[in-house]
PDB file of C-alpha atoms in Angstrom:
ATOM      1  CA  MET A   1      29.633  12.193  31.644  1.00  0.00           C
ATOM      2  CA  LYS A   2      27.023  14.819  31.251  1.00  0.00           C
ATOM      3  CA  LYS A   3      26.815  14.524  27.662  1.00  0.00           C
ATOM      4  CA  MET A   4      26.561  10.659  28.070  1.00  0.00           C
ATOM      5  CA  LYS A   5      23.473  11.133  30.066  1.00  0.00           C
ATOM      6  CA  ILE A   6      21.812  13.453  27.675  1.00  0.00           C
ATOM      7  CA  ALA A   7      22.499  10.866  24.859  1.00  0.00           C
ATOM      8  CA  VAL A   8      21.052   8.032  27.057  1.00  0.00           C
ATOM      9  CA  PHE A   9      17.970  10.010  27.847  1.00  0.00           C
ATOM     10  CA  ALA A  10      17.561  11.183  24.241  1.00  0.00           C
ATOM     11  CA  LEU A  11      17.725   7.499  23.109  1.00  0.00           C
ATOM     12  CA  ILE A  12      15.205   6.522  25.658  1.00  0.00           C
ATOM     13  CA  GLY A  13      12.887   9.094  24.613  1.00  0.00           C
ATOM     14  CA  LEU A  14      13.152   8.136  20.900  1.00  0.00           C
ATOM     15  CA  MET A  15      12.454   4.361  21.872  1.00  0.00           C
ATOM     16  CA  THR A  16       9.489   5.427  23.946  1.00  0.00           C
ATOM     17  CA  LYS A  17       8.117   7.470  21.139  1.00  0.00           C
ATOM     18  CA  SER A  18       8.556   4.541  18.566  1.00  0.00           C
ATOM     19  CA  ILE A  19       6.851   2.197  20.931  1.00  0.00           C
ATOM     20  CA  ALA A  20       4.045   4.391  21.475  1.00  0.00           C
ATOM     21  CA  CYS A  21       3.523   5.035  17.713  1.00  0.00           C
ATOM     22  CA  LYS A  22       3.316   1.266  17.246  1.00  0.00           C
ATOM     23  CA  ALA A  23       0.778   0.849  20.190  1.00  0.00           C
ATOM     24  CA  ASN A  24      -2.118   1.533  17.898  1.00  0.00           C
ATOM     25  CA  ASP A  25      -0.874  -1.095  15.256  1.00  0.00           C
ATOM     26  CA  LYS A  26      -2.395  -4.536  15.767  1.00  0.00           C
ATOM     27  CA  MET A  27      -1.695  -7.858  13.945  1.00  0.00           C
ATOM     28  CA  VAL A  28      -4.813  -9.138  12.030  1.00  0.00           C
ATOM     29  CA  PHE A  29      -5.506 -12.676  10.903  1.00  0.00           C
ATOM     30  CA  ALA A  30      -6.601 -13.133   7.311  1.00  0.00           C
ATOM     31  CA  GLU A  31      -9.880 -14.450   8.238  1.00  0.00           C
ATOM     32  CA  ASN A  32     -10.556 -11.255  10.142  1.00  0.00           C
ATOM     33  CA  LEU A  33      -9.981  -8.763   7.399  1.00  0.00           C
ATOM     34  CA  PRO A  34     -12.946  -7.034   5.934  1.00  0.00           C
ATOM     35  CA  THR A  35     -14.914  -9.224   3.602  1.00  0.00           C
ATOM     36  CA  ASP A  36     -14.312  -6.949   0.650  1.00  0.00           C
ATOM     37  CA  ALA A  37     -10.579  -7.214   1.244  1.00  0.00           C
ATOM     38  CA  LYS A  38     -10.579 -10.915   1.398  1.00  0.00           C
ATOM     39  CA  VAL A  39     -12.609 -11.218  -1.874  1.00  0.00           C
ATOM     40  CA  PHE A  40     -10.327  -8.659  -3.478  1.00  0.00           C
ATOM     41  CA  VAL A  41      -7.299 -10.728  -2.769  1.00  0.00           C
ATOM     42  CA  GLN A  42      -9.025 -13.983  -3.655  1.00  0.00           C
ATOM     43  CA  ASN A  43     -10.235 -12.505  -7.031  1.00  0.00           C
ATOM     44  CA  ASN A  44      -7.098 -10.555  -8.049  1.00  0.00           C
ATOM     45  CA  PHE A  45      -4.183 -12.689  -6.791  1.00  0.00           C
ATOM     46  CA  PRO A  46      -5.732 -16.113  -6.774  1.00  0.00           C
ATOM     47  CA  ARG A  47      -2.445 -17.948  -6.378  1.00  0.00           C
ATOM     48  CA  LEU A  48      -1.252 -15.867  -3.532  1.00  0.00           C
ATOM     49  CA  SER A  49      -2.241 -16.006   0.153  1.00  0.00           C
ATOM     50  CA  VAL A  50      -2.026 -13.322   2.954  1.00  0.00           C
ATOM     51  CA  ALA A  51       1.325 -13.662   4.780  1.00  0.00           C
ATOM     52  CA  TYR A  52       0.890 -10.820   7.090  1.00  0.00           C
ATOM     53  CA  ALA A  53      -1.870  -8.173   7.964  1.00  0.00           C
ATOM     54  CA  GLU A  54      -1.776  -5.318  10.365  1.00  0.00           C
ATOM     55  CA  MET A  55      -4.578  -2.898  11.330  1.00  0.00           C
ATOM     56  CA  ARG A  56      -3.392   0.753  11.664  1.00  0.00           C
ATOM     57  CA  SER A  57      -5.582   3.395  13.396  1.00  0.00           C
ATOM     58  CA  THR A  58      -5.663   6.778  11.528  1.00  0.00           C
ATOM     59  CA  ARG A  59      -7.521   9.959  11.925  1.00  0.00           C
ATOM     60  CA  GLN A  60      -9.953   8.818   9.154  1.00  0.00           C
ATOM     61  CA  GLY A  61     -10.622   5.462  10.737  1.00  0.00           C
ATOM     62  CA  SER A  62      -8.705   2.134  10.395  1.00  0.00           C
ATOM     63  CA  VAL A  63      -6.599   0.890   7.367  1.00  0.00           C
ATOM     64  CA  TYR A  64      -5.381  -2.770   6.802  1.00  0.00           C
ATOM     65  CA  GLU A  65      -1.984  -3.101   5.490  1.00  0.00           C
ATOM     66  CA  VAL A  66      -1.677  -6.600   3.977  1.00  0.00           C
ATOM     67  CA  SER A  67       1.382  -8.355   2.668  1.00  0.00           C
ATOM     68  CA  LEU A  68       0.816 -11.306   0.498  1.00  0.00           C
ATOM     69  CA  ASN A  69       3.374 -14.226   0.413  1.00  0.00           C
ATOM     70  CA  ASP A  70       5.149 -12.917  -2.831  1.00  0.00           C
ATOM     71  CA  GLY A  71       5.882  -9.604  -1.245  1.00  0.00           C
ATOM     72  CA  THR A  72       3.027  -7.731  -2.822  1.00  0.00           C
ATOM     73  CA  GLU A  73       1.461  -5.203  -0.434  1.00  0.00           C
ATOM     74  CA  VAL A  74      -2.066  -3.843  -0.458  1.00  0.00           C
ATOM     75  CA  VAL A  75      -3.737  -1.245   1.726  1.00  0.00           C
ATOM     76  CA  PHE A  76      -7.381  -1.317   2.524  1.00  0.00           C
ATOM     77  CA  SER A  77      -9.635   1.108   4.033  1.00  0.00           C
ATOM     78  CA  GLN A  78     -11.798  -0.021   7.164  1.00  0.00           C
ATOM     79  CA  ASN A  79     -14.618  -1.224   4.750  1.00  0.00           C
ATOM     80  CA  GLY A  80     -12.212  -3.249   2.647  1.00  0.00           C
ATOM     81  CA  ALA A  81     -11.859  -0.932  -0.342  1.00  0.00           C
ATOM     82  CA  TRP A  82      -8.184  -0.929  -1.683  1.00  0.00           C
ATOM     83  CA  GLY A  83      -6.091   2.346  -1.762  1.00  0.00           C
ATOM     84  CA  MET A  84      -2.822   1.040  -2.779  1.00  0.00           C
ATOM     85  CA  ILE A  85      -1.265  -2.031  -4.476  1.00  0.00           C
ATOM     86  CA  ASP A  86       2.528  -2.546  -4.512  1.00  0.00           C
ATOM     87  CA  CYS A  87       3.590  -5.432  -6.624  1.00  0.00           C
ATOM     88  CA  LYS A  88       7.129  -4.484  -6.283  1.00  0.00           C
ATOM     89  CA  LEU A  89       8.713  -5.759  -9.474  1.00  0.00           C
ATOM     90  CA  GLU A  90       5.757  -7.622 -11.081  1.00  0.00           C
ATOM     91  CA  ALA A  91       2.876  -5.848 -12.807  1.00  0.00           C
ATOM     92  CA  VAL A  92      -0.217  -4.742 -11.139  1.00  0.00           C
ATOM     93  CA  PRO A  93      -3.217  -6.843 -12.505  1.00  0.00           C
ATOM     94  CA  ALA A  94      -4.548  -5.134 -15.576  1.00  0.00           C
ATOM     95  CA  SER A  95      -8.097  -5.819 -14.376  1.00  0.00           C
ATOM     96  CA  LEU A  96      -7.500  -3.279 -11.568  1.00  0.00           C
ATOM     97  CA  MET A  97      -6.555  -0.390 -13.843  1.00  0.00           C
ATOM     98  CA  PRO A  98      -8.900   1.669 -15.935  1.00  0.00           C
ATOM     99  CA  ALA A  99      -8.434   0.727 -19.577  1.00  0.00           C
ATOM    100  CA  SER A 100      -7.352   4.216 -20.760  1.00  0.00           C
ATOM    101  CA  LEU A 101      -4.663   4.181 -18.069  1.00  0.00           C
ATOM    102  CA  SER A 102      -3.419   0.797 -19.067  1.00  0.00           C
ATOM    103  CA  SER A 103      -3.588   1.891 -22.832  1.00  0.00           C
ATOM    104  CA  PHE A 104      -1.618   5.100 -22.168  1.00  0.00           C
ATOM    105  CA  VAL A 105       1.032   3.235 -20.356  1.00  0.00           C
ATOM    106  CA  LYS A 106       1.416   0.547 -23.137  1.00  0.00           C
ATOM    107  CA  SER A 107       1.480   3.206 -25.874  1.00  0.00           C
ATOM    108  CA  GLN A 108       4.042   5.554 -24.135  1.00  0.00           C
ATOM    109  CA  PHE A 109       6.079   3.239 -22.149  1.00  0.00           C
ATOM    110  CA  ALA A 110       5.931  -0.076 -24.035  1.00  0.00           C
ATOM    111  CA  ASP A 111       8.987  -1.609 -22.065  1.00  0.00           C
ATOM    112  CA  ALA A 112       7.495  -0.629 -18.632  1.00  0.00           C
ATOM    113  CA  LYS A 113       4.887  -1.949 -16.491  1.00  0.00           C
ATOM    114  CA  VAL A 114       2.715  -0.584 -13.656  1.00  0.00           C
ATOM    115  CA  VAL A 115       4.141  -1.866 -10.492  1.00  0.00           C
ATOM    116  CA  ARG A 116       2.480   0.413  -7.852  1.00  0.00           C
ATOM    117  CA  LEU A 117      -1.139   1.857  -8.018  1.00  0.00           C
ATOM    118  CA  TYR A 118      -2.648   4.334  -5.722  1.00  0.00           C
ATOM    119  CA  LYS A 119      -6.025   5.641  -5.583  1.00  0.00           C
ATOM    120  CA  ILE A 120      -5.882   9.398  -4.837  1.00  0.00           C
ATOM    121  CA  ASP A 121      -8.618  11.921  -4.517  1.00  0.00           C
ATOM    122  CA  SER A 122      -8.094  13.243  -7.989  1.00  0.00           C
ATOM    123  CA  GLY A 123      -7.797   9.873  -9.605  1.00  0.00           C
ATOM    124  CA  TYR A 124      -4.674   7.505  -9.636  1.00  0.00           C
ATOM    125  CA  GLU A 125      -1.099   7.566  -9.262  1.00  0.00           C
ATOM    126  CA  VAL A 126       0.975   4.910 -10.643  1.00  0.00           C
ATOM    127  CA  ALA A 127       4.626   4.013 -10.503  1.00  0.00           C
ATOM    128  CA  LEU A 128       6.225   2.290 -13.522  1.00  0.00           C
ATOM    129  CA  SER A 129       8.996  -0.154 -13.479  1.00  0.00           C
ATOM    130  CA  ASN A 130      11.360   2.163 -15.017  1.00  0.00           C
ATOM    131  CA  ASP A 131      11.108   4.536 -11.861  1.00  0.00           C
ATOM    132  CA  ILE A 132       8.690   6.919 -13.585  1.00  0.00           C
ATOM    133  CA  SER A 133       5.551   8.093 -11.764  1.00  0.00           C
ATOM    134  CA  LEU A 134       2.288   9.505 -13.456  1.00  0.00           C
ATOM    135  CA  LYS A 135      -0.978  10.797 -12.127  1.00  0.00           C
ATOM    136  CA  PHE A 136      -4.321  10.174 -13.959  1.00  0.00           C
ATOM    137  CA  ASP A 137      -7.815  11.522 -13.359  1.00  0.00           C
ATOM    138  CA  HIS A 138     -10.661   9.322 -12.404  1.00  0.00           C
ATOM    139  CA  GLU A 139     -11.362   8.858 -16.297  1.00  0.00           C
ATOM    140  CA  GLY A 140      -7.742   7.520 -16.579  1.00  0.00           C
ATOM    141  CA  LYS A 141      -6.555  10.572 -18.476  1.00  0.00           C
ATOM    142  CA  ILE A 142      -3.056  11.908 -17.796  1.00  0.00           C
ATOM    143  CA  ALA A 143      -3.149  14.702 -15.122  1.00  0.00           C
TER     144      ALA A 143
END
């Protein structure tokens, strides 16, 4: 009986922590996204629309996690600059990648496509459709 009470209290504690973590998350309508984020989606994914958007508070400010109607996910900073694009099984639009990054992937991994693109402090990180991850500097050179 005592073990059962402990298990119940532990479960309640975990549920409370989970709810508290989500308390700072807030659903956002597409029209309330930062202007740069809306323009980014319209220009780079013209046939898609925002299916769901959420604003999450972080130590550095707010971020917007946006899901498009094909499952593509894009994370934007509070000013609307993109930080991560995850196209799942589809290729990230080539217009979003530095040319040298694109040409390196095409020459070294001809059968693969970039399906996830991150901006990181030192440049970019990409995930390819063949489960290989690569890091590039700001000029698009392999790091």
